[in-house]
Amino acid sequence: MATTPSVQRPRFNPSNSSCVNDARLLHDVPSLRHSDFSPLHFRFQSLVSCPADVPLELFEAAVSQLIHHPEYNSTLILRSETISDSDTTMPTSAPCLEGYCPVRNVHRKLLPRRPGRDSGLEQHCTLYAFETGEFAGLPSMLVLTPLIPEGENLPYYHPTVSHLAFRFIPSSITATSDSAPTQSALRIEVIPLPGTPTDPNSRLYRTALALLDTLHRYLWGALTHYQKRVQHDVLVPREIYQDVYLKMRERHKGMVNTWREATDPLKHVFEDIGIATFLMLFWKDMFATSADLADVKELDNSRWTSWPRPSGGFLDLGCGNGLLTHILSAEGYSGYGIDLRARTSWAHYPDSSQAALKVHALDPTQLLSPGSSNDEEKSLWEPGVFLIGNHADELTPWLPVLATLTGASGYLSIPCCAWMFDERFTRSSAVSALDFSDNELLDAATGVVSSEAEDEAVFISSLGMGAEGTHKSQYSAYRIWLARLSRWLGWKIECDTLRIPSTRNWAIVGRERLPGDQSIFVDRARLILKDVVRRGAFKTRTPEGKGHDGAS
């Protein structure tokens, strides 16, 4: 039954099951029937079908994506939570179907993205296999059964059905020795609620068509060992992040209506709420005395005042409109945001946020002469400070350097425009700037002997860029360069793709130093500073507007 994958995914070619007459596709297979007597309106109705050029063995892996990630099919669904998963206990609400036996049931709860508008819904996801024949025991059908509380209606995001079946029909199920060649097929069948239209223009039919397309894509991905484009939720679990984000969004969404900048408020407000949520949970784990990231009892009062945090506060480099600094300050986190000029928004934040925003031109080369810093500059670099670079552009490559030289507790960098220390990033300039391939000092510092030529694929894979790591784009090359720089300066590489409304949502963080002699990494950071001074191309930009003592 092995199938050799084509170079390209086969075209999705759906057909209306109620009127299709292609015998090669449907093999005269009737709609599902209950094994016991049922009234006419309780019988399954075929809606839409398409060819399936994959083996049946991949069906369970494909539908598991549908079960565990319903949010991929509806923007109104946040996620699903599994209540139980059993291959022995089947619910009485699962239909008894001729020729099939239930082999597994997942009881899940669908969580809405907007709890104030839509309600949650429990649902049984029951896998069935053929009772007899060549494919006996192999899961070939998934039936979704919503559990509607008495007196309530289905939420808008759920189709108006009592059952919805994803059915894989193997090519040989009805074939005989003298019959024409047939093709395996996927089919969606439903038991619609009374009065629900099922014509091709109906919402139910369009939903079934979209679900069939998704399953067709998942099957092809299973066949070709599809690699996700990016890797999410590596450092902070998705469920915890989403729960806290919903609370944070309710607390700060009003900023959309009072936005003072010319930029899109929907993008910037919800993006920075997402980054703040990530940081709060990341710090909770990073600075905790024990592994307690899953403990979110504080969500009840939404104040998170007892959550662990950086002892030296945070420093948001190139903070721009200052919204991220404001959100963190409003949630009780101490720190500063610095930028070359005050933005319009700054003067409209509360006093506590205004006090945290500073007009300041950062000159990293001053770290070669520690005594040259004034008191205000020293106050920014408290011992244990955590550095933030949110699309910090020219300051992006400086984050691991500054974190190494100042004894920072760590840093978060979300790179956007590709900059090196004193020029735009290009592949040729990156190669000539620093030689990361020299491992002798790294080996001496860490006590770990590394191979002279590192496995490139393994290193890129560790960066969590997914399939993007195979692309030769400038942005991919820049992220790889930043990761090499961070490791060269003694930081353990950790990466994640943040759930924020931005195409530049890949983040690299440093929270753990590589073991060994740290003076070697400090010397490397100072070497970068000396090279920048020697080239003479780096110029500290002059702060714009009035000096900033609190806010402008």
Coordinates of C-alpha atoms in Angstrom, one line a residue:
M1 CA 0.0 0.0 0.0
A2 CA 3.0 2.3 -0.1
T3 CA 2.6 5.4 -2.1
T4 CA 5.4 7.4 -3.6
P5 CA 4.9 11.1 -3.1
S6 CA 4.7 13.4 -6.1
V7 CA 7.0 16.4 -6.4
Q8 CA 4.0 18.7 -5.7
R9 CA 0.9 18.3 -3.6
P10 CA -2.0 16.9 -5.8
R11 CA -4.6 19.4 -6.7
F12 CA -7.5 19.6 -4.3
N13 CA -10.4 18.6 -6.6
P14 CA -13.6 18.5 -4.5
S15 CA -17.0 17.3 -5.8
N16 CA -20.5 17.7 -4.4
S17 CA -21.2 14.2 -3.1
S18 CA -25.0 14.6 -3.7
C19 CA -24.6 15.0 -7.4
V20 CA -21.2 13.6 -8.4
N21 CA -21.3 10.8 -11.0
D22 CA -17.6 9.9 -11.1
A23 CA -17.6 6.1 -10.5
R24 CA -13.8 6.1 -10.3
L25 CA -14.0 8.3 -7.2
L26 CA -16.9 7.1 -5.1
H27 CA -17.2 3.4 -6.0
D28 CA -21.0 3.5 -5.4
V29 CA -20.3 3.7 -1.7
P30 CA -23.5 4.8 0.1
S31 CA -23.7 7.3 2.9
L32 CA -23.1 6.1 6.5
R33 CA -26.0 4.3 8.1
H34 CA -26.8 3.6 11.7
S35 CA -26.6 -0.1 12.6
D36 CA -30.0 0.3 14.3
F37 CA -33.2 1.9 13.0
S38 CA -33.1 5.7 12.9
P39 CA -35.6 8.3 11.7
L40 CA -34.8 9.8 8.3
H41 CA -33.6 13.1 9.6
F42 CA -31.1 11.4 11.8
R43 CA -29.3 9.8 8.8
F44 CA -26.0 10.9 7.5
Q45 CA -25.9 13.0 4.4
S46 CA -22.9 13.2 2.1
L47 CA -21.8 16.7 1.3
V48 CA -18.4 16.9 -0.4
S49 CA -15.7 14.4 -1.6
C50 CA -12.3 14.6 -3.1
P51 CA -9.6 12.1 -4.4
A52 CA -7.1 10.9 -1.8
D53 CA -3.7 9.8 -3.3
V54 CA -2.3 8.6 0.0
P55 CA -2.4 5.3 2.0
L56 CA -5.0 4.8 4.7
E57 CA -2.3 4.3 7.3
L58 CA -1.8 8.0 7.4
F59 CA -5.4 8.9 8.2
E60 CA -5.1 8.8 12.0
A61 CA -2.0 11.0 12.0
A62 CA -3.7 13.5 9.8
V63 CA -7.0 13.7 11.7
S64 CA -5.1 14.0 15.0
Q65 CA -4.2 17.5 13.7
L66 CA -7.9 18.3 13.3
I67 CA -8.6 17.0 16.8
H68 CA -5.8 18.8 18.7
H69 CA -5.6 22.0 16.7
P70 CA -9.1 23.2 15.7
E71 CA -7.8 26.8 15.8
Y72 CA -6.1 26.2 12.5
N73 CA -9.6 26.0 10.9
S74 CA -11.4 28.8 12.7
T75 CA -10.1 32.2 13.9
L76 CA -13.0 32.1 16.4
I77 CA -11.4 29.1 18.3
L78 CA -8.5 29.7 20.7
R79 CA -7.6 26.0 21.2
S80 CA -8.9 22.7 22.4
E81 CA -8.2 21.0 25.7
T82 CA -8.3 17.3 26.0
I83 CA -10.5 16.0 28.8
S84 CA -9.9 12.3 28.2
D85 CA -8.4 10.0 25.5
S86 CA -9.4 6.4 25.6
D87 CA -9.3 3.3 23.3
T88 CA -11.5 1.3 25.6
T89 CA -14.4 3.5 26.8
M90 CA -16.7 4.9 24.1
P91 CA -19.4 7.4 24.7
T92 CA -23.1 6.5 24.3
S93 CA -23.5 9.6 22.1
A94 CA -21.2 8.3 19.5
P95 CA -23.3 6.7 16.7
C96 CA -23.3 3.0 15.9
L97 CA -22.5 2.7 12.2
E98 CA -22.8 -0.3 9.9
G99 CA -19.5 -1.9 9.0
Y100 CA -17.5 0.1 11.5
C101 CA -16.4 -0.2 15.1
P102 CA -15.2 2.7 17.4
V103 CA -11.5 2.2 18.3
R104 CA -10.7 5.5 20.1
N105 CA -12.4 8.5 21.6
V106 CA -11.0 11.9 22.5
H107 CA -13.2 14.0 24.7
R108 CA -12.2 17.6 24.2
K109 CA -13.4 21.1 25.0
L110 CA -13.3 23.9 22.4
L111 CA -12.2 27.2 23.9
P112 CA -13.4 30.4 22.1
R113 CA -11.0 33.2 21.3
R114 CA -13.6 35.7 22.5
P115 CA -15.1 34.2 25.7
G116 CA -17.4 37.2 26.1
R117 CA -19.1 36.5 22.8
D118 CA -18.9 32.8 22.3
S119 CA -19.2 29.9 24.8
G120 CA -17.0 26.9 25.1
L121 CA -18.2 23.5 23.8
E122 CA -17.4 19.9 24.7
Q123 CA -17.1 17.5 21.9
H124 CA -16.5 13.8 21.3
C125 CA -14.0 12.9 18.6
T126 CA -14.5 9.2 17.8
L127 CA -12.2 7.3 15.5
Y128 CA -13.8 4.3 13.7
A129 CA -12.2 1.3 11.8
F130 CA -13.7 -1.2 9.4
E131 CA -15.0 -4.3 11.2
T132 CA -13.9 -6.7 8.5
G133 CA -11.9 -7.0 5.3
E134 CA -8.5 -5.9 4.2
F135 CA -8.5 -2.7 6.3
A136 CA -10.1 -4.1 9.5
G137 CA -8.7 -2.4 12.6
L138 CA -7.2 0.6 10.7
P139 CA -8.8 4.0 11.6
S140 CA -10.6 5.2 8.5
M141 CA -13.2 7.6 9.9
L142 CA -13.5 10.4 12.4
V143 CA -16.9 11.5 13.8
L144 CA -17.3 14.7 15.7
T145 CA -20.2 14.9 18.1
P146 CA -21.0 18.2 20.0
L147 CA -22.3 17.9 23.5
I148 CA -25.0 20.6 23.6
P149 CA -26.2 21.5 27.1
E150 CA -29.9 21.3 27.5
G151 CA -31.6 24.5 26.6
E152 CA -28.5 26.0 24.8
N153 CA -27.6 26.4 21.2
L154 CA -24.4 25.6 19.4
P155 CA -21.8 28.5 19.4
Y156 CA -21.4 30.3 16.1
Y157 CA -18.0 28.7 15.3
H158 CA -19.5 25.2 15.3
P159 CA -21.5 23.8 12.2
T160 CA -25.2 23.3 12.9
V161 CA -24.9 19.5 13.0
S162 CA -25.4 16.7 15.5
H163 CA -22.6 14.6 13.9
L164 CA -19.9 15.4 11.4
A165 CA -17.8 12.6 9.8
F166 CA -14.5 12.7 8.0
R167 CA -14.4 9.4 6.0
F168 CA -11.6 7.8 4.1
I169 CA -12.8 5.4 1.5
P170 CA -10.0 3.1 0.2
S171 CA -9.7 2.4 -3.5
S172 CA -10.3 -1.4 -3.1
I173 CA -13.3 -1.3 -0.8
T174 CA -15.8 -2.1 -3.5
A175 CA -13.5 -3.0 -6.4
T176 CA -13.9 -6.4 -8.1
S177 CA -11.7 -8.3 -10.5
D178 CA -13.7 -7.0 -13.6
S179 CA -14.4 -3.4 -12.3
A180 CA -12.8 -0.3 -13.6
P181 CA -9.9 1.1 -11.6
T182 CA -11.0 3.2 -8.7
Q183 CA -9.4 5.9 -6.6
S184 CA -9.3 6.4 -2.8
A185 CA -11.5 9.2 -1.6
L186 CA -12.1 11.5 1.3
R187 CA -15.7 12.4 2.1
I188 CA -17.5 14.6 4.6
E189 CA -20.9 13.5 5.8
V190 CA -23.1 15.1 8.3
I191 CA -26.4 14.9 10.3
P192 CA -27.6 18.5 10.0
L193 CA -29.8 19.9 12.6
P194 CA -33.4 20.4 11.5
G195 CA -33.8 23.3 9.1
T196 CA -30.1 23.5 8.2
P197 CA -29.5 24.1 4.5
T198 CA -26.9 22.0 2.8
D199 CA -26.8 23.3 -0.7
P200 CA -23.4 24.4 -2.2
N201 CA -24.2 28.1 -1.2
S202 CA -24.9 27.2 2.4
R203 CA -22.6 28.0 5.3
L204 CA -22.5 24.3 6.3
Y205 CA -21.4 23.2 2.8
R206 CA -18.7 25.9 2.7
T207 CA -17.4 24.8 6.2
A208 CA -17.3 21.2 5.0
L209 CA -15.4 22.2 1.9
A210 CA -12.8 24.1 4.0
L211 CA -12.4 21.2 6.4
L212 CA -12.0 18.7 3.6
D213 CA -9.3 20.9 2.1
T214 CA -7.5 21.0 5.4
L215 CA -7.6 17.2 5.8
H216 CA -6.4 16.8 2.3
R217 CA -3.5 19.0 3.1
Y218 CA -2.7 17.2 6.4
L219 CA -2.6 13.9 4.6
W220 CA -0.2 15.2 2.0
G221 CA 1.9 16.6 4.8
A222 CA 2.0 13.3 6.6
L223 CA 3.0 11.6 3.3
T224 CA 5.9 13.9 2.6
H225 CA 7.0 14.4 6.3
Y226 CA 5.9 18.0 6.2
Q227 CA 8.0 20.3 8.4
K228 CA 6.2 23.2 10.1
R229 CA 7.2 26.6 8.8
V230 CA 8.2 27.7 12.2
Q231 CA 8.2 26.3 15.8
H232 CA 5.9 28.0 18.3
D233 CA 5.6 27.6 22.1
V234 CA 9.1 26.3 22.7
L235 CA 9.9 28.4 25.8
V236 CA 6.4 29.2 27.2
P237 CA 3.5 26.6 26.8
R238 CA 0.8 27.6 24.5
E239 CA -2.1 27.0 26.9
I240 CA -0.6 29.1 29.7
Y241 CA 0.3 31.9 27.3
Q242 CA -3.1 32.1 25.8
D243 CA -4.9 32.1 29.2
V244 CA -2.7 35.0 30.5
Y245 CA -2.9 36.8 27.1
L246 CA -6.7 36.9 27.3
K247 CA -6.5 38.5 30.7
M248 CA -3.9 41.0 29.5
R249 CA -5.8 41.8 26.4
E250 CA -8.9 42.7 28.4
R251 CA -6.8 44.9 30.7
H252 CA -5.0 46.9 28.0
K253 CA -7.2 46.7 24.8
G254 CA -8.5 50.2 25.6
M255 CA -5.1 51.6 24.3
V256 CA -6.5 51.0 20.8
N257 CA -9.1 53.8 21.3
T258 CA -6.6 56.2 22.8
W259 CA -3.7 55.6 20.4
R260 CA -1.6 58.7 19.8
E261 CA 0.7 57.6 17.0
A262 CA 0.2 57.5 13.2
T263 CA 0.8 53.8 13.1
D264 CA -1.8 51.0 13.2
P265 CA -3.1 50.7 16.8
L266 CA -4.5 47.2 16.3
K267 CA -1.1 45.8 15.3
H268 CA 1.0 47.7 17.8
V269 CA -1.2 47.3 20.9
F270 CA -1.9 43.6 20.5
E271 CA 1.7 42.9 19.5
D272 CA 3.1 44.5 22.6
I273 CA 0.5 42.9 24.8
G274 CA 1.7 39.6 23.4
I275 CA 5.4 40.3 24.0
A276 CA 4.6 41.5 27.6
T277 CA 2.7 38.3 28.2
F278 CA 5.6 36.2 26.9
L279 CA 8.1 38.1 29.1
M280 CA 6.1 37.8 32.2
L281 CA 5.7 34.0 31.9
F282 CA 9.3 33.6 30.7
W283 CA 10.6 35.5 33.7
K284 CA 8.3 33.6 36.0
D285 CA 10.0 30.4 34.8
M286 CA 13.5 31.9 34.5
F287 CA 13.7 33.4 38.0
A288 CA 11.6 30.8 39.8
T289 CA 13.2 28.9 42.7
S290 CA 11.4 25.8 41.3
A291 CA 9.8 24.8 38.1
D292 CA 6.3 26.3 38.6
L293 CA 5.4 27.8 35.2
A294 CA 2.2 25.8 35.2
D295 CA 1.1 27.4 38.5
V296 CA -1.1 30.3 37.4
K297 CA -3.4 30.6 40.4
E298 CA -2.7 34.4 40.4
L299 CA -4.8 34.6 37.2
D300 CA -7.9 34.9 39.4
N301 CA -6.9 38.4 40.6
S302 CA -4.9 39.2 37.5
R303 CA -2.2 41.0 39.4
W304 CA 0.8 38.7 39.1
T305 CA 2.5 40.7 41.8
S306 CA 4.2 37.6 43.3
W307 CA 5.6 36.3 40.1
P308 CA 9.4 36.1 39.9
R309 CA 11.1 38.8 37.8
P310 CA 14.6 40.2 37.0
S311 CA 16.3 41.6 40.2
G312 CA 17.7 44.4 38.2
G313 CA 14.5 45.2 36.3
F314 CA 14.3 45.4 32.5
L315 CA 15.9 47.8 30.0
D316 CA 14.0 48.1 26.7
L317 CA 16.5 49.3 24.1
G318 CA 15.0 51.5 21.3
C319 CA 11.6 51.4 23.0
G320 CA 9.9 53.6 20.3
N321 CA 6.3 54.4 21.3
G322 CA 7.1 53.1 24.8
L323 CA 4.0 50.8 24.9
L324 CA 5.9 47.7 25.9
T325 CA 7.6 49.6 28.7
H326 CA 4.2 51.0 29.8
I327 CA 2.4 47.7 29.9
L328 CA 5.2 46.1 31.9
S329 CA 5.3 49.0 34.3
A330 CA 1.5 49.0 34.6
E331 CA 1.7 45.3 35.6
G332 CA 4.2 46.1 38.4
Y333 CA 7.5 45.3 36.7
S334 CA 10.3 47.8 37.3
G335 CA 12.5 48.9 34.5
Y336 CA 13.2 51.5 31.8
G337 CA 12.7 52.1 28.1
I338 CA 15.2 54.3 26.2
D339 CA 15.1 55.9 22.8
L340 CA 16.6 58.8 20.9
R341 CA 13.5 60.8 21.1
A342 CA 10.2 61.0 23.0
R343 CA 7.1 59.9 21.1
T344 CA 3.7 61.5 21.2
S345 CA 2.4 58.6 23.3
W346 CA 4.8 59.1 26.2
A347 CA 3.2 62.2 27.6
H348 CA -0.2 60.4 27.7
Y349 CA 0.9 57.4 29.8
P350 CA 0.4 57.4 33.6
D351 CA 3.1 59.1 35.7
S352 CA 4.7 55.7 36.6
S353 CA 5.1 54.8 32.9
Q354 CA 6.4 58.3 32.0
A355 CA 9.0 58.0 34.7
A356 CA 10.2 54.8 33.1
L357 CA 10.7 56.3 29.7
K358 CA 14.0 58.0 29.0
V359 CA 15.5 59.9 26.0
H360 CA 19.0 58.4 25.8
A361 CA 21.5 57.8 23.1
L362 CA 23.2 54.5 23.8
D363 CA 27.0 54.4 23.1
P364 CA 28.2 50.8 23.7
T365 CA 31.8 51.8 23.2
Q366 CA 31.7 53.7 26.5
L367 CA 31.9 50.2 28.2
L368 CA 35.6 50.2 27.2
S369 CA 36.0 53.0 29.9
P370 CA 33.5 52.1 32.7
G371 CA 34.4 55.3 34.6
S372 CA 33.0 57.5 31.8
S373 CA 29.4 56.8 32.6
N374 CA 27.3 59.3 34.6
D375 CA 24.9 58.5 37.4
E376 CA 21.8 58.5 35.1
E377 CA 23.5 56.0 32.8
K378 CA 24.6 53.8 35.7
S379 CA 21.0 53.7 37.0
L380 CA 19.9 52.0 33.7
W381 CA 22.4 49.2 34.2
E382 CA 21.4 47.7 37.5
P383 CA 23.1 44.4 38.4
G384 CA 20.9 41.6 37.0
V385 CA 19.1 43.8 34.5
F386 CA 17.2 42.0 31.6
L387 CA 17.7 43.5 28.2
I388 CA 14.9 43.7 25.6
G389 CA 15.3 44.4 21.9
N390 CA 11.9 44.6 20.3
H391 CA 12.6 45.3 16.6
A392 CA 15.6 47.4 17.8
D393 CA 17.2 47.5 14.4
E394 CA 20.7 49.0 14.8
L395 CA 20.8 48.0 18.5
T396 CA 19.9 44.3 17.7
P397 CA 23.4 42.9 17.4
W398 CA 24.5 44.8 20.5
L399 CA 22.2 42.9 22.9
P400 CA 24.4 39.8 23.5
V401 CA 27.5 42.1 23.7
L402 CA 25.9 44.4 26.2
A403 CA 24.5 41.5 28.2
T404 CA 28.0 39.9 28.4
L405 CA 29.8 43.1 29.4
T406 CA 27.3 44.4 32.0
G407 CA 26.5 41.1 33.8
A408 CA 22.9 41.2 32.7
S409 CA 20.7 38.3 33.7
G410 CA 19.7 37.8 30.1
Y411 CA 18.1 39.3 27.1
L412 CA 15.3 38.9 24.5
S413 CA 15.9 40.0 21.0
I414 CA 13.2 40.1 18.3
P415 CA 15.2 41.1 15.2
C416 CA 13.6 43.0 12.3
C417 CA 15.9 45.1 10.0
A418 CA 19.3 43.4 9.5
W419 CA 22.1 45.4 11.1
M420 CA 25.6 44.6 12.2
F421 CA 27.5 46.8 14.7
D422 CA 28.2 49.7 12.4
E423 CA 26.7 48.8 9.0
R424 CA 23.9 47.0 7.3
F425 CA 24.1 43.3 7.4
T426 CA 25.2 41.5 4.3
R427 CA 26.6 38.0 3.9
S428 CA 30.0 39.2 2.7
S429 CA 30.3 41.7 5.6
A430 CA 29.3 39.1 8.1
V431 CA 31.9 36.7 6.9
S432 CA 34.7 39.3 7.2
A433 CA 33.5 40.8 10.5
L434 CA 34.0 37.9 13.0
D435 CA 35.3 34.4 12.6
F436 CA 32.9 32.1 14.5
S437 CA 34.5 29.0 13.1
D438 CA 37.5 29.4 15.4
N439 CA 36.6 27.0 18.2
E440 CA 39.8 26.8 20.2
L441 CA 38.9 29.5 22.7
L442 CA 35.4 28.3 22.9
D443 CA 36.7 24.8 23.8
A444 CA 39.0 26.3 26.4
A445 CA 36.2 28.3 28.0
T446 CA 33.6 25.5 28.1
G447 CA 35.8 22.5 28.5
V448 CA 33.9 20.8 25.7
V449 CA 35.8 19.8 22.6
S450 CA 33.9 20.6 19.5
S451 CA 34.4 19.5 15.9
E452 CA 36.2 22.0 13.7
A453 CA 33.4 21.9 11.1
E454 CA 30.1 22.0 12.9
D455 CA 27.1 20.2 11.3
E456 CA 25.4 23.2 9.7
A457 CA 22.0 21.5 9.5
V458 CA 22.0 20.6 13.2
F459 CA 22.8 24.1 14.2
I460 CA 20.2 25.7 12.0
S461 CA 17.6 23.2 13.2
S462 CA 18.3 24.2 16.8
L463 CA 17.2 27.7 16.0
G464 CA 13.6 26.8 15.7
M465 CA 13.1 28.4 12.3
G466 CA 11.4 25.3 10.9
A467 CA 11.3 25.1 7.1
E468 CA 12.5 28.7 7.0
G469 CA 15.9 27.5 8.0
T470 CA 16.4 25.9 4.6
H471 CA 15.8 29.2 2.8
K472 CA 18.7 31.3 1.7
S473 CA 17.0 34.6 2.4
Q474 CA 18.8 37.6 3.9
Y475 CA 16.6 37.5 7.0
S476 CA 17.4 33.8 7.6
A477 CA 21.1 34.4 7.2
Y478 CA 20.9 37.3 9.6
R479 CA 19.2 35.3 12.3
I480 CA 21.7 32.5 11.9
W481 CA 24.5 35.1 12.3
L482 CA 22.9 36.5 15.4
A483 CA 22.7 33.1 16.9
R484 CA 26.3 32.4 16.2
L485 CA 27.3 35.7 17.7
S486 CA 25.3 34.9 20.9
R487 CA 27.0 31.6 21.3
W488 CA 30.4 33.0 20.5
L489 CA 29.8 35.4 23.4
G490 CA 29.0 32.5 25.8
W491 CA 25.2 32.4 25.7
K492 CA 23.2 29.2 25.4
I493 CA 21.0 29.5 22.3
E494 CA 17.3 29.4 22.9
C495 CA 14.7 30.5 20.3
D496 CA 11.0 30.8 19.9
T497 CA 8.4 32.1 17.5
L498 CA 6.1 34.5 19.4
R499 CA 2.4 34.5 18.9
I500 CA 2.2 38.2 17.9
P501 CA 0.6 39.9 14.9
S502 CA 4.0 40.5 13.1
T503 CA 5.9 38.7 10.4
R504 CA 9.0 39.4 12.4
N505 CA 8.1 37.3 15.4
W506 CA 11.1 35.1 15.7
A507 CA 13.0 35.6 19.0
I508 CA 16.3 34.6 20.4
V509 CA 16.9 34.7 24.1
G510 CA 19.8 34.4 26.5
R511 CA 19.2 33.4 30.0
E512 CA 21.9 30.8 30.7
R513 CA 25.7 31.2 30.3
L514 CA 27.8 28.5 28.8
P515 CA 30.0 26.8 31.4
G516 CA 33.7 27.5 31.9
D517 CA 35.9 30.6 32.0
Q518 CA 33.7 33.6 31.5
S519 CA 36.6 35.9 31.0
I520 CA 37.1 34.5 27.6
F521 CA 33.6 35.6 26.5
V522 CA 34.1 39.0 28.1
D523 CA 37.4 39.4 26.2
R524 CA 35.5 38.6 23.0
A525 CA 32.9 41.2 23.7
R526 CA 35.6 43.8 24.3
L527 CA 37.3 42.8 21.1
I528 CA 34.1 43.6 19.2
L529 CA 34.1 47.1 20.8
K530 CA 37.7 47.7 20.0
D531 CA 37.1 46.7 16.4
V532 CA 34.2 49.1 16.1
V533 CA 36.3 51.9 17.5
R534 CA 39.1 51.1 15.2
R535 CA 36.9 51.2 12.1
G536 CA 35.5 54.6 13.2
A537 CA 32.2 54.0 11.4
F538 CA 30.0 53.9 14.5
K539 CA 28.6 57.2 15.4
T540 CA 26.4 57.7 18.5
R541 CA 23.3 59.5 17.4
T542 CA 22.3 62.7 19.2
P543 CA 19.1 62.6 21.3
E544 CA 16.3 64.5 19.7
G545 CA 14.2 67.1 21.6
K546 CA 14.6 68.1 25.2
G547 CA 16.6 66.1 27.7
H548 CA 14.3 63.5 29.3
D549 CA 14.1 63.3 33.1
G550 CA 10.9 61.5 33.3
A551 CA 8.6 62.0 30.3
S552 CA 8.0 64.6 27.8

